[in-house]
Coordinates of C-alpha atoms and ligand atoms in Angstrom, one line a residue:
M1 CA -38.4 -13.3 21.6
E2 CA -36.6 -15.7 19.2
R3 CA -37.2 -13.4 16.1
I4 CA -35.7 -10.2 18.1
K5 CA -32.5 -12.5 19.1
S6 CA -32.0 -13.0 15.6
A7 CA -33.0 -9.9 14.6
I8 CA -30.1 -8.8 16.9
S9 CA -27.6 -11.5 16.1
R10 CA -27.9 -10.6 12.2
L11 CA -26.9 -7.3 12.9
K12 CA -24.2 -7.7 15.5
L13 CA -21.9 -5.5 14.5
Y14 CA -24.2 -3.1 14.5
W15 CA -25.4 -3.5 18.1
L16 CA -22.2 -3.8 19.2
A17 CA -21.2 -0.4 17.4
V18 CA -24.3 1.1 19.5
L19 CA -23.2 -0.4 22.7
F20 CA -20.0 0.9 22.6
L21 CA -20.5 4.4 21.7
T22 CA -23.1 4.4 24.8
I23 CA -20.3 2.9 27.0
K24 CA -17.8 5.6 26.1
S25 CA -19.8 8.4 25.8
Y26 CA -20.7 7.5 29.4
I27 CA -17.3 7.1 30.5
L28 CA -16.0 10.1 28.5
Y29 CA -18.8 12.4 30.4
K30 CA -17.3 11.1 33.6
V31 CA -14.0 11.0 33.3
G32 CA -13.5 14.0 30.0
F33 CA -16.0 16.1 30.7
N34 CA -16.6 16.2 34.6
I35 CA -20.3 15.6 34.5
S36 CA -21.9 15.1 37.8
S37 CA -25.6 14.6 38.6
D38 CA -27.5 15.6 41.5
N39 CA -29.8 12.5 41.5
M40 CA -30.4 9.2 40.3
L41 CA -33.1 10.1 37.5
Q42 CA -30.2 12.6 36.0
E43 CA -27.6 10.0 36.3
F44 CA -29.9 7.5 34.2
I45 CA -30.6 10.1 31.9
L46 CA -26.7 10.7 31.3
I47 CA -26.5 7.1 31.1
I48 CA -28.9 6.2 27.6
N49 CA -28.6 9.9 26.0
P50 CA -26.1 8.5 23.5
L51 CA -28.3 5.3 22.7
S52 CA -30.8 7.1 20.6
S53 CA -28.5 8.9 18.4
A54 CA -26.2 5.7 18.1
V55 CA -29.1 3.7 16.9
L56 CA -29.6 6.5 14.1
F57 CA -26.2 7.2 13.3
F58 CA -25.4 3.3 12.4
A59 CA -28.3 2.9 10.9
I60 CA -26.8 5.3 7.9
A61 CA -24.1 2.9 8.0
L62 CA -26.5 -0.1 7.3
L63 CA -27.6 1.8 3.9
F64 CA -24.4 1.1 2.3
K65 CA -24.1 -2.4 0.1
H66 CA -23.0 -5.6 0.9
R67 CA -20.0 -6.0 2.4
L68 CA -19.0 -2.3 2.5
R69 CA -21.8 -2.2 5.2
N70 CA -19.4 -4.0 8.4
I71 CA -16.7 -1.7 7.3
M72 CA -19.2 1.7 7.4
I73 CA -20.0 0.5 10.9
V74 CA -16.5 1.0 12.0
A75 CA -15.8 3.6 10.2
F76 CA -18.9 5.7 11.7
S77 CA -17.5 4.5 15.0
L78 CA -14.2 6.1 14.1
I79 CA -16.1 9.6 13.2
A80 CA -18.4 9.5 16.3
T81 CA -14.8 8.9 18.4
M82 CA -13.4 11.6 16.5
L83 CA -16.5 14.3 17.4
L84 CA -15.9 13.2 21.0
Y85 CA -12.4 13.2 20.7
F86 CA -12.6 16.9 19.3
N87 CA -14.9 17.9 22.1
L88 CA -12.6 17.0 24.4
L89 CA -9.7 18.4 23.5
Y90 CA -11.5 21.1 23.2
Y91 CA -13.3 20.7 26.8
R92 CA -9.4 20.0 28.0
F93 CA -8.9 24.0 27.1
F94 CA -11.9 25.8 27.2
T95 CA -14.0 23.8 29.9
D96 CA -17.2 23.8 27.0
F97 CA -18.5 22.0 24.5
L98 CA -17.7 22.5 20.5
T99 CA -20.1 24.3 18.5
L100 CA -20.2 25.1 14.8
P101 CA -19.4 28.8 14.9
V102 CA -16.4 28.1 17.3
L103 CA -15.3 25.5 14.4
F104 CA -15.3 28.4 12.3
Q105 CA -13.5 31.2 14.7
T106 CA -10.4 30.6 13.8
S107 CA -9.1 32.7 16.5
N108 CA -10.5 30.1 19.3
L109 CA -8.7 27.5 17.4
N110 CA -5.8 29.3 17.2
D111 CA -5.0 29.1 20.6
L112 CA -6.1 25.3 20.5
G113 CA -3.7 24.5 18.0
S114 CA -0.6 25.8 19.8
S115 CA -1.1 23.7 22.9
I116 CA -2.6 20.9 21.1
V117 CA -0.2 18.5 22.2
G118 CA -0.4 19.2 25.7
L119 CA -4.0 18.5 25.4
T120 CA -3.7 14.8 24.4
H121 CA -2.7 12.3 27.0
A122 CA -1.5 8.5 26.1
A123 CA -4.5 7.4 27.8
D124 CA -6.6 9.2 25.1
L125 CA -5.6 6.3 22.9
L126 CA -8.1 4.0 24.7
L127 CA -10.6 5.5 22.9
L128 CA -10.1 3.0 19.9
V129 CA -10.2 -0.5 21.5
D130 CA -13.8 -0.9 20.7
L131 CA -12.7 0.2 17.1
I132 CA -9.6 -2.2 16.9
F133 CA -12.5 -4.9 18.5
L134 CA -14.9 -4.4 15.6
T135 CA -12.1 -4.4 13.5
V136 CA -10.7 -7.6 14.5
L137 CA -14.2 -8.8 14.3
I138 CA -14.6 -8.1 10.6
A139 CA -11.2 -9.3 9.8
T140 CA -11.5 -13.0 11.2
K141 CA -15.1 -13.4 9.8
R142 CA -16.5 -13.5 13.4
V143 CA -19.7 -11.4 12.3
P144 CA -22.1 -12.4 9.6
A145 CA -22.2 -10.3 6.3
V146 CA -25.6 -8.9 6.0
H147 CA -26.2 -9.2 2.2
R148 CA -29.6 -8.3 2.1
L149 CA -31.3 -5.8 4.3
K150 CA -34.9 -6.0 5.3
R151 CA -37.4 -4.0 7.1
E152 CA -34.2 -2.9 9.2
P153 CA -33.6 0.4 8.5
I154 CA -37.1 1.9 8.9
I155 CA -37.5 -0.1 12.4
L156 CA -33.9 0.8 13.6
V157 CA -35.1 4.7 12.7
S158 CA -38.2 4.5 14.6
L159 CA -36.7 3.0 17.3
A160 CA -33.9 6.0 17.5
V161 CA -37.5 8.5 17.1
V162 CA -38.9 6.8 19.9
M163 CA -35.9 6.4 21.9
F164 CA -35.1 9.7 21.7
L165 CA -38.6 11.3 22.6
A166 CA -38.7 9.1 25.8
N167 CA -35.0 10.5 26.6
L168 CA -36.2 13.8 25.8
S169 CA -39.6 13.8 27.8
I170 CA -37.6 12.3 30.8
A171 CA -35.2 15.2 30.2
Q172 CA -38.1 17.7 30.2
A173 CA -39.2 16.3 33.3
E174 CA -36.4 16.8 35.3
R175 CA -35.7 19.9 33.1
P176 CA -38.2 21.9 32.3
Q177 CA -38.3 24.1 29.2
L178 CA -35.0 22.4 28.2
L179 CA -34.7 23.3 24.5
S180 CA -36.5 26.9 24.6
R181 CA -35.0 28.1 27.8
S182 CA -32.1 26.1 29.4
F183 CA -29.3 27.6 27.0
D184 CA -26.4 25.7 28.2
R185 CA -24.3 23.5 26.6
E186 CA -23.5 21.1 29.4
L187 CA -27.1 21.1 30.0
L188 CA -27.9 19.8 26.7
V189 CA -25.4 17.3 26.5
K190 CA -26.0 16.2 29.9
N191 CA -29.6 15.8 28.9
I192 CA -29.7 14.9 25.2
G193 CA -26.2 13.4 24.4
I194 CA -23.6 14.8 22.7
L195 CA -24.1 14.0 19.1
N196 CA -27.9 15.2 19.7
Y197 CA -26.5 18.4 21.1
H198 CA -24.4 18.8 17.7
V199 CA -27.5 18.2 15.5
Y200 CA -29.4 20.6 17.6
D201 CA -26.7 23.7 17.5
G202 CA -26.5 23.0 13.9
Y203 CA -30.0 23.7 13.6
I204 CA -29.7 27.0 16.0
Q205 CA -26.7 28.3 13.7
S206 CA -28.6 27.6 10.4
Q207 CA -31.7 29.1 11.3
S208 CA -29.7 32.6 12.2
R209 CA -27.2 32.1 9.2
A210 CA -29.8 32.1 6.3
Q211 CA -31.1 35.9 6.8
R212 CA -27.4 36.9 7.5
V213 CA -26.6 36.0 3.9
F214 CA -28.9 37.9 1.7
A215 CA -28.2 41.4 4.4
D216 CA -26.3 44.0 2.4
S217 CA -24.4 47.5 3.4
S218 CA -27.5 49.4 2.0
D219 CA -29.7 47.6 5.1
I220 CA -27.5 49.8 7.6
V221 CA -27.9 52.7 6.3
E222 CA -31.7 52.6 6.8
V223 CA -31.8 51.2 10.1
K224 CA -29.2 53.4 11.0
N225 CA -31.0 57.0 9.6
Y226 CA -34.1 55.3 11.7
A227 CA -32.7 55.2 15.1
Q228 CA -30.7 58.5 14.5
A229 CA -34.0 60.1 14.2
N230 CA -35.0 59.5 17.8
H231 CA -32.1 60.6 19.3
K232 CA -32.6 63.0 22.0
D233 CA -30.1 65.5 23.8
P234 CA -28.9 64.7 27.2
D235 CA -30.1 66.8 30.2
P236 CA -27.0 69.3 30.4
E237 CA -26.5 69.2 34.0
L238 CA -26.0 65.6 33.9
F239 CA -24.2 65.4 31.0
G240 CA -20.5 64.0 32.2
I241 CA -21.6 63.8 36.0
A242 CA -19.6 60.8 36.2
E243 CA -16.6 61.4 33.8
G244 CA -13.5 59.0 35.2
K245 CA -15.8 57.0 37.7
N246 CA -15.9 53.3 38.1
V247 CA -19.5 51.4 37.3
V248 CA -21.1 49.2 39.3
M249 CA -24.5 47.7 37.4
I250 CA -25.8 45.2 39.5
S251 CA -28.6 42.6 38.0
L252 CA -31.4 42.1 40.3
E253 CA -32.3 38.5 39.8
S254 CA -36.3 38.7 39.1
L255 CA -36.9 41.6 41.2
Q256 CA -40.2 43.6 40.4
T257 CA -41.2 47.0 41.2
F258 CA -44.2 46.1 43.1
V259 CA -42.2 44.5 46.2
I260 CA -40.4 47.9 46.7
N261 CA -41.6 50.3 49.4
N262 CA -44.1 47.6 50.4
T263 CA -44.5 45.3 53.0
V264 CA -45.2 41.5 53.8
N265 CA -47.0 40.6 57.3
G266 CA -46.2 43.7 58.2
E267 CA -42.6 43.6 57.2
E268 CA -40.7 45.6 54.5
V269 CA -39.6 43.6 52.1
T270 CA -37.0 46.0 50.6
P271 CA -35.6 48.0 53.5
F272 CA -32.5 48.9 52.2
L273 CA -33.2 49.7 48.5
N274 CA -35.8 51.5 49.9
E275 CA -33.4 53.6 51.6
L276 CA -31.1 53.5 48.9
I277 CA -33.8 55.1 46.3
E278 CA -33.9 58.1 48.9
D279 CA -30.5 59.1 48.1
S280 CA -30.8 58.3 44.4
Y281 CA -32.2 58.9 40.8
Y282 CA -35.4 56.2 40.8
F283 CA -37.3 54.8 38.1
E284 CA -40.7 53.8 39.3
N285 CA -42.2 53.2 35.6
F286 CA -39.3 51.1 34.1
Y287 CA -40.0 47.9 32.3
H288 CA -38.0 45.1 31.7
Q289 CA -38.4 44.2 28.0
T290 CA -37.2 40.7 28.1
A291 CA -38.4 37.4 26.3
Q292 CA -37.5 33.6 26.8
G293 CA -33.5 34.5 27.3
K294 CA -34.3 36.2 30.7
T295 CA -31.3 37.2 32.8
S296 CA -29.1 37.0 29.1
D297 CA -31.8 39.5 27.3
S298 CA -32.1 42.1 29.7
E299 CA -28.0 41.5 29.6
F300 CA -28.0 42.0 25.9
I301 CA -30.6 44.8 26.3
V302 CA -28.8 47.0 28.5
D303 CA -25.6 46.7 26.8
N304 CA -26.6 47.3 22.9
S305 CA -29.7 49.4 23.4
M306 CA -31.5 47.0 21.1
F307 CA -34.0 44.4 21.4
G308 CA -33.6 40.8 22.3
R309 CA -35.5 38.2 20.2
D310 CA -39.0 37.2 20.4
S311 CA -38.4 33.6 21.0
G312 CA -34.9 32.0 22.2
S313 CA -31.9 33.9 23.3
V314 CA -30.2 36.3 20.9
F315 CA -27.1 35.2 23.1
F316 CA -27.2 31.9 21.8
T317 CA -28.6 32.4 18.3
H318 CA -26.8 35.3 17.8
G319 CA -23.3 35.2 19.8
G320 CA -20.9 35.4 16.8
N321 CA -22.7 38.7 15.2
D322 CA -20.6 41.9 15.5
Y323 CA -21.9 44.5 18.1
N324 CA -21.3 48.5 19.2
A325 CA -22.0 47.0 22.7
L326 CA -21.3 49.5 25.6
P327 CA -18.1 47.3 27.4
E328 CA -16.6 47.2 23.6
F329 CA -17.3 51.0 23.7
L330 CA -16.0 51.9 27.1
S331 CA -13.1 49.6 27.3
N332 CA -11.9 51.5 23.9
E333 CA -12.2 54.4 26.1
G334 CA -10.0 53.2 28.9
M335 CA -12.0 51.6 31.4
Y336 CA -11.5 47.9 32.5
T337 CA -14.7 46.1 31.4
S338 CA -16.1 42.8 33.5
V339 CA -18.8 40.8 34.5
M340 CA -18.6 38.7 37.8
H341 CA -21.3 35.7 38.1
S342 CA -20.7 32.8 39.9
N343 CA -22.3 30.4 37.3
N344 CA -21.0 28.1 34.7
K345 CA -19.7 30.2 32.0
S346 CA -21.6 28.3 29.3
F347 CA -24.8 29.2 30.7
W348 CA -26.6 31.2 28.5
N349 CA -23.8 30.6 25.8
R350 CA -21.9 33.8 28.0
D351 CA -18.7 32.6 27.4
I352 CA -19.0 33.5 23.8
M353 CA -21.0 36.6 23.8
Y354 CA -19.1 38.2 26.2
Q355 CA -15.9 38.3 23.2
S356 CA -18.7 39.8 20.9
L357 CA -19.8 42.3 23.4
G358 CA -16.8 43.6 23.8
Y359 CA -15.8 42.5 27.8
D360 CA -11.9 42.0 29.1
Q361 CA -12.7 39.5 31.7
F362 CA -15.4 37.3 32.7
F363 CA -15.2 35.7 36.6
D364 CA -17.2 32.7 36.4
V365 CA -18.0 30.0 38.9
N366 CA -14.6 29.6 38.8
S367 CA -13.5 32.3 40.3
Y368 CA -15.5 31.7 43.2
D369 CA -14.9 29.3 46.3
V370 CA -18.3 27.7 45.7
T371 CA -19.1 24.6 48.5
E372 CA -22.2 23.3 50.0
E373 CA -22.2 25.7 53.3
N374 CA -22.2 28.6 50.9
S375 CA -24.6 27.9 48.3
V376 CA -28.2 28.0 48.0
G377 CA -30.7 26.9 44.9
W378 CA -28.8 27.8 41.2
G379 CA -25.4 28.3 43.5
L380 CA -23.2 31.0 45.7
K381 CA -25.6 33.0 47.9
D382 CA -25.4 36.6 47.1
V383 CA -23.7 37.5 50.6
D384 CA -21.3 35.4 49.7
F385 CA -21.1 36.1 46.0
F386 CA -20.3 39.8 46.7
E387 CA -18.0 39.4 49.8
Q388 CA -15.8 37.1 47.3
S389 CA -16.5 39.9 44.5
I390 CA -14.7 42.4 46.4
D391 CA -11.3 40.8 45.9
L392 CA -11.5 40.6 42.8
L393 CA -13.0 44.3 42.1
Q394 CA -10.2 45.3 43.5
S395 CA -7.8 43.1 41.3
Q396 CA -9.0 45.3 38.2
P397 CA -7.5 48.5 36.8
E398 CA -9.5 51.9 37.4
P399 CA -12.0 53.0 36.1
F400 CA -13.4 49.7 36.0
Y401 CA -17.5 49.0 34.4
T402 CA -18.1 45.7 36.1
K403 CA -21.7 43.9 36.0
F404 CA -22.7 41.8 38.9
I405 CA -25.0 39.2 38.4
T406 CA -27.3 38.1 41.4
L407 CA -28.6 34.7 41.4
T408 CA -30.5 33.9 45.1
N409 CA -33.8 35.4 44.2
H410 CA -34.0 33.2 41.0
F411 CA -36.8 30.7 41.0
P412 CA -37.7 28.0 42.8
F413 CA -37.0 30.7 45.5
E414 CA -35.1 28.5 47.8
L415 CA -33.7 29.8 50.9
D416 CA -31.7 28.2 54.0
E417 CA -33.5 28.8 57.2
E418 CA -30.5 30.8 58.7
D419 CA -31.0 33.0 55.8
K420 CA -34.8 34.1 56.1
M421 CA -35.5 37.7 57.8
I422 CA -38.8 37.6 57.0
D423 CA -41.6 35.1 57.1
E424 CA -43.2 33.7 54.0
Y425 CA -46.5 35.0 52.2
D426 CA -49.4 32.8 52.6
S427 CA -51.6 32.2 49.4
N428 CA -52.0 28.9 47.2
S429 CA -48.7 29.7 45.7
G430 CA -45.8 28.7 47.1
T431 CA -43.5 30.6 44.6
L432 CA -45.2 33.7 46.0
N433 CA -44.8 33.0 49.4
R434 CA -41.2 31.7 48.7
F435 CA -40.5 34.9 46.8
F436 CA -40.8 37.6 49.7
P437 CA -37.9 36.3 52.2
T438 CA -35.8 35.6 49.2
V439 CA -36.3 39.1 47.7
R440 CA -35.8 40.2 51.6
Y441 CA -32.5 38.3 51.6
M442 CA -30.9 39.7 48.2
D443 CA -31.7 43.1 49.4
H444 CA -29.6 42.3 52.4
A445 CA -26.7 41.1 49.8
V446 CA -26.7 44.6 48.1
E447 CA -26.5 46.4 51.6
R448 CA -23.4 44.2 52.6
F449 CA -21.8 44.8 49.2
F450 CA -22.7 48.9 49.8
E451 CA -20.9 48.5 53.7
E452 CA -17.8 46.5 51.7
M453 CA -17.4 48.9 48.9
K454 CA -17.5 51.7 51.3
E455 CA -14.8 50.0 53.5
S456 CA -12.4 48.8 50.6
G457 CA -12.4 52.6 49.6
M458 CA -14.1 52.1 46.0
Y459 CA -17.6 53.7 46.8
E460 CA -16.8 57.6 46.5
D461 CA -15.3 56.5 43.1
T462 CA -17.8 54.7 41.4
I463 CA -21.2 55.1 40.3
F464 CA -24.1 52.4 40.7
I465 CA -26.9 51.0 38.6
L466 CA -29.4 48.7 39.6
Y467 CA -31.8 47.2 38.1
G468 CA -34.2 43.9 37.6
D469 CA -33.5 41.7 34.9
H470 CA -36.9 40.3 34.6
Y471 CA -40.3 39.7 36.6
G472 CA -40.1 36.5 39.4
I473 CA -43.7 35.9 39.6
S474 CA -45.5 34.3 36.2
E475 CA -49.2 34.4 35.3
N476 CA -49.4 31.1 36.4
H477 CA -49.6 32.7 40.2
N478 CA -52.4 35.3 39.3
R479 CA -54.8 34.2 41.8
A480 CA -52.0 34.8 44.8
M481 CA -51.0 38.3 43.1
S482 CA -54.7 39.5 43.4
Q483 CA -54.5 38.2 46.8
Y484 CA -51.4 40.3 47.7
L485 CA -52.6 43.2 45.7
D486 CA -55.8 43.1 47.5
K487 CA -57.4 43.2 43.7
D488 CA -60.8 41.2 42.4
E489 CA -58.4 39.8 39.7
I490 CA -55.4 40.6 37.5
T491 CA -56.5 41.8 34.2
P492 CA -54.0 42.2 31.2
F493 CA -53.8 45.9 32.2
D494 CA -52.2 44.7 35.3
S495 CA -50.3 42.0 34.2
T496 CA -48.5 44.6 31.7
Q497 CA -47.8 46.8 34.8
L498 CA -46.2 43.9 36.6
Q499 CA -43.5 44.1 34.2
R500 CA -42.1 47.0 35.9
V501 CA -38.9 46.2 37.6
P502 CA -36.9 48.7 39.7
M503 CA -33.9 51.1 38.2
I504 CA -31.7 52.8 40.3
V505 CA -29.1 55.3 39.6
H506 CA -27.0 55.7 43.0
I507 CA -24.0 58.7 42.7
P508 CA -22.0 59.0 45.7
G509 CA -21.5 62.5 46.7
H510 CA -24.3 63.9 44.5
D511 CA -26.6 65.8 46.1
K512 CA -30.0 65.4 44.5
S513 CA -32.5 62.3 44.3
E514 CA -35.5 62.1 43.0
T515 CA -38.4 59.3 42.3
I516 CA -38.7 59.8 38.3
S517 CA -42.3 59.4 36.4
T518 CA -40.9 58.8 33.1
V519 CA -42.0 55.5 31.4
G520 CA -38.7 53.5 30.0
G521 CA -37.3 50.3 29.5
Q522 CA -33.7 48.6 30.1
I523 CA -32.9 49.5 26.1
D524 CA -33.0 53.1 27.8
V525 CA -29.9 51.9 29.9
K526 CA -27.2 52.5 27.1
P527 CA -27.7 56.1 26.1
T528 CA -28.5 57.0 29.9
L529 CA -25.4 55.7 31.3
M530 CA -23.0 57.2 28.2
H531 CA -24.4 60.4 28.9
L532 CA -23.5 60.7 32.5
L533 CA -20.2 59.6 31.5
G534 CA -19.7 62.4 29.4
H535 CA -20.1 60.5 25.8
S536 CA -22.1 61.7 22.9
T537 CA -24.7 59.2 21.7
R538 CA -25.8 61.1 18.8
N539 CA -23.9 58.7 16.3
E540 CA -25.0 55.3 18.0
I541 CA -27.6 53.0 16.8
H542 CA -29.8 52.8 19.7
F543 CA -33.5 52.0 20.1
G544 CA -33.5 53.4 23.5
T545 CA -33.4 57.0 24.8
D546 CA -31.5 58.7 27.8
L547 CA -34.0 58.5 30.4
F548 CA -33.3 61.6 31.8
A549 CA -33.0 63.6 28.4
P550 CA -35.4 66.5 28.9
E551 CA -37.4 65.7 25.5
N552 CA -37.7 61.6 26.7
E553 CA -40.9 60.6 25.2
S554 CA -41.7 58.9 28.2
R555 CA -42.3 55.3 26.4
A556 CA -41.5 51.8 26.9
V557 CA -41.9 48.8 24.1
L558 CA -42.3 45.4 25.6
R559 CA -41.1 42.5 23.5
N560 CA -44.2 41.1 23.0
G561 CA -45.6 44.5 21.1
S562 CA -46.9 45.8 24.4
V563 CA -46.4 49.4 24.5
I564 CA -47.1 52.0 27.9
T565 CA -46.4 55.7 27.9
D566 CA -47.7 58.1 29.9
D567 CA -51.3 58.1 28.9
I568 CA -51.8 54.2 27.6
V569 CA -51.1 51.1 27.8
Y570 CA -51.5 48.7 25.2
T571 CA -51.3 44.7 25.5
N572 CA -53.4 41.9 24.2
N573 CA -54.8 43.7 21.4
T574 CA -56.7 46.0 24.0
C575 CA -56.0 50.0 24.7
Y576 CA -56.1 51.0 28.5
D577 CA -55.6 54.3 29.9
K578 CA -53.6 54.4 32.7
Q579 CA -56.2 53.7 35.4
G580 CA -56.7 50.2 33.1
E581 CA -60.1 51.4 32.0
E582 CA -60.6 50.1 28.4
I583 CA -60.6 53.1 25.7
E584 CA -60.7 52.9 22.1
M585 CA -58.0 51.3 19.9
E586 CA -57.1 55.1 18.2
S587 CA -55.8 56.1 21.4
C588 CA -53.4 53.7 20.9
D589 CA -52.2 53.5 17.3
P590 CA -49.5 55.7 17.1
D591 CA -47.6 54.0 19.8
I592 CA -48.1 50.7 18.7
E593 CA -47.0 51.7 15.4
K594 CA -44.2 53.3 16.4
G595 CA -43.6 50.1 19.2
L596 CA -43.7 47.3 16.1
S597 CA -41.7 49.5 13.8
D598 CA -38.9 49.5 16.6
L599 CA -39.0 46.0 17.1
E600 CA -38.6 45.5 13.8
H601 CA -35.5 47.8 13.1
S602 CA -34.0 46.0 16.0
D603 CA -34.7 42.5 14.6
R604 CA -33.3 43.5 11.4
I605 CA -29.6 44.2 12.9
I606 CA -29.5 40.9 14.5
Y607 CA -31.1 38.7 12.0
G608 CA -29.0 40.7 9.4
D609 CA -25.9 40.7 11.3
L610 CA -25.7 44.4 10.0
L611 CA -23.4 46.0 12.0
R612 CA -20.5 44.0 10.4
F613 CA -21.2 46.6 7.9
L614 CA -20.3 49.6 9.9
D615 CA -17.5 51.8 8.9
S616 CA -17.4 49.7 5.7
E617 CA -16.4 52.4 2.4
E618 CA -19.9 51.4 0.9
V619 CA -21.8 52.3 3.7
E620 CA -19.8 55.8 4.3
E621 CA -20.4 56.4 0.3
Q622 CA -24.2 55.9 0.9
E623 CA -24.3 58.3 3.8
E624 CA -22.6 61.2 1.7
Ligands
GP9_1 C1 -28.3 31.9 35.1 C2 -28.9 33.2 35.7 C3 -30.5 33.0 35.7 O1 -26.5 32.2 35.0 O2 -28.4 34.6 35.1 O3 -30.6 33.0 34.6 P1 -32.2 33.3 34.4 O4 -33.0 31.4 34.4 O5 -32.8 33.9 35.5 O6 -32.2 33.9 33.1
MN2 MN1 -32.3 36.0 35.3

């Protein structure tokens, strides 16, 4: 005990600096960044999260020699304070935290620059109080000058590592898959602290920079030739059928095809969608192609007709790339493009990525009136979300392209008693059991939305595209799933088939409807929609095919390399026929090769940020 005491008093200034920075960060979290917590554990994480980085950061100051050591501690305090302060200014303007690309994206900072005076408050000077105090301590020689360091640096670095790991494991318990999944800046800051967040951000950004540096304009020519060789002409009867109309896209959270036209405890799970399908084009062999980026991956794939990344979220890692996305294209064609989604705008880096994709407007959580009563689980209930969106929709110029992202049918599938329209299922998986009532609720919310569209008079002038964003029930629930599907077991073949999500194209006033068995995926939505709107895709770089194209090859490639066609399912290094019987690999080989080649070419575009070279003179020359 004595030894610890004397060690602390030897490095008194150091420990004071650590303490002050921790307190200062916490005060800023609460007062400056309005970070709230739902429970005591979250509050505890918030209090301790600056500690590990402070211990490490100030340990670097100790590496300086003799008298400089104490002065460097104050200098480091100043650096940390400035970092906090820049974040605070940025937050006051954008309600978001700084990222490295944002620092280099001058347009963002120009916005800031002109209003910087308005963003500073007199009370901000209080951030310097601890610095002044530390300086006075040094000037009046009240802290010992540490002349010789012993093992302190090693001990402090180890302490910082232990503290960080402890912090991370508590945070991971509170927020599973924090680093790999929950790519939300506020969540990261909340859980690992603002300094650690910046280190993490630096790591993510540097990873995506390297490959970009080595790419050049000849790469895009090859990729473009590859993609265009796969082009298929549209069905002339449907080409341009939706020209001039509004487009409403609905991303149906965690909705899988196995619930469509199915029942639980004798009750229909999706009565409205089943009815809608009768009056629409419905693709029954349509697959999600997402990986860890979940909803954000589905958005990326749909808007670009390119694949997301095999790990992490492309929304997060390549939010600053050049894209030729659907919203940008349609916006240039005179449509108003927007997203409606009642969540924090920085979740999945949407605020940044949506600019790169060319959306004119993002109606995030701040556009909605969210209360205790109208929220459940992840936030605003779907019925209220759609209801409140109608006014926003009407405020837009027409024709518009607007994407609605639903939320209630999200893991862990919570629902208020009053919203339960059917009973839970009965199996060993609470997750699967709860899934059915929340799906039923979402179905009801979409039904209400269609009624509201009709009441508002917008229905007739709009085409609707509804798709499931990704699976809701993971393979961890295979036992319960096999019980529900009445199978002995869920094989890898079944698991792949379970990656089907509904895809519905509803065109009011169009007298045809059909359930189409063409195999496809989210990557096909962009060319399909562009053709319906009457735009050629011959010169586009797409990895998908118009689902209505007469020559569509009927193939889906999943992000893990699985491939599905009319005849085979390849997954887990095994080739199956469509009955799920294993067959010889040769039957799958050509499709596997094509699938891998698609994935590889699409990845090259993203990692090399190749679309930035389009329209450059060199590319035009090389094409000639
Ligand atoms: C979050 C919502 C859900 O805004 O889109 O994201 P998910 O966890 O499904 O990727
Ligand atoms: Mn989702």
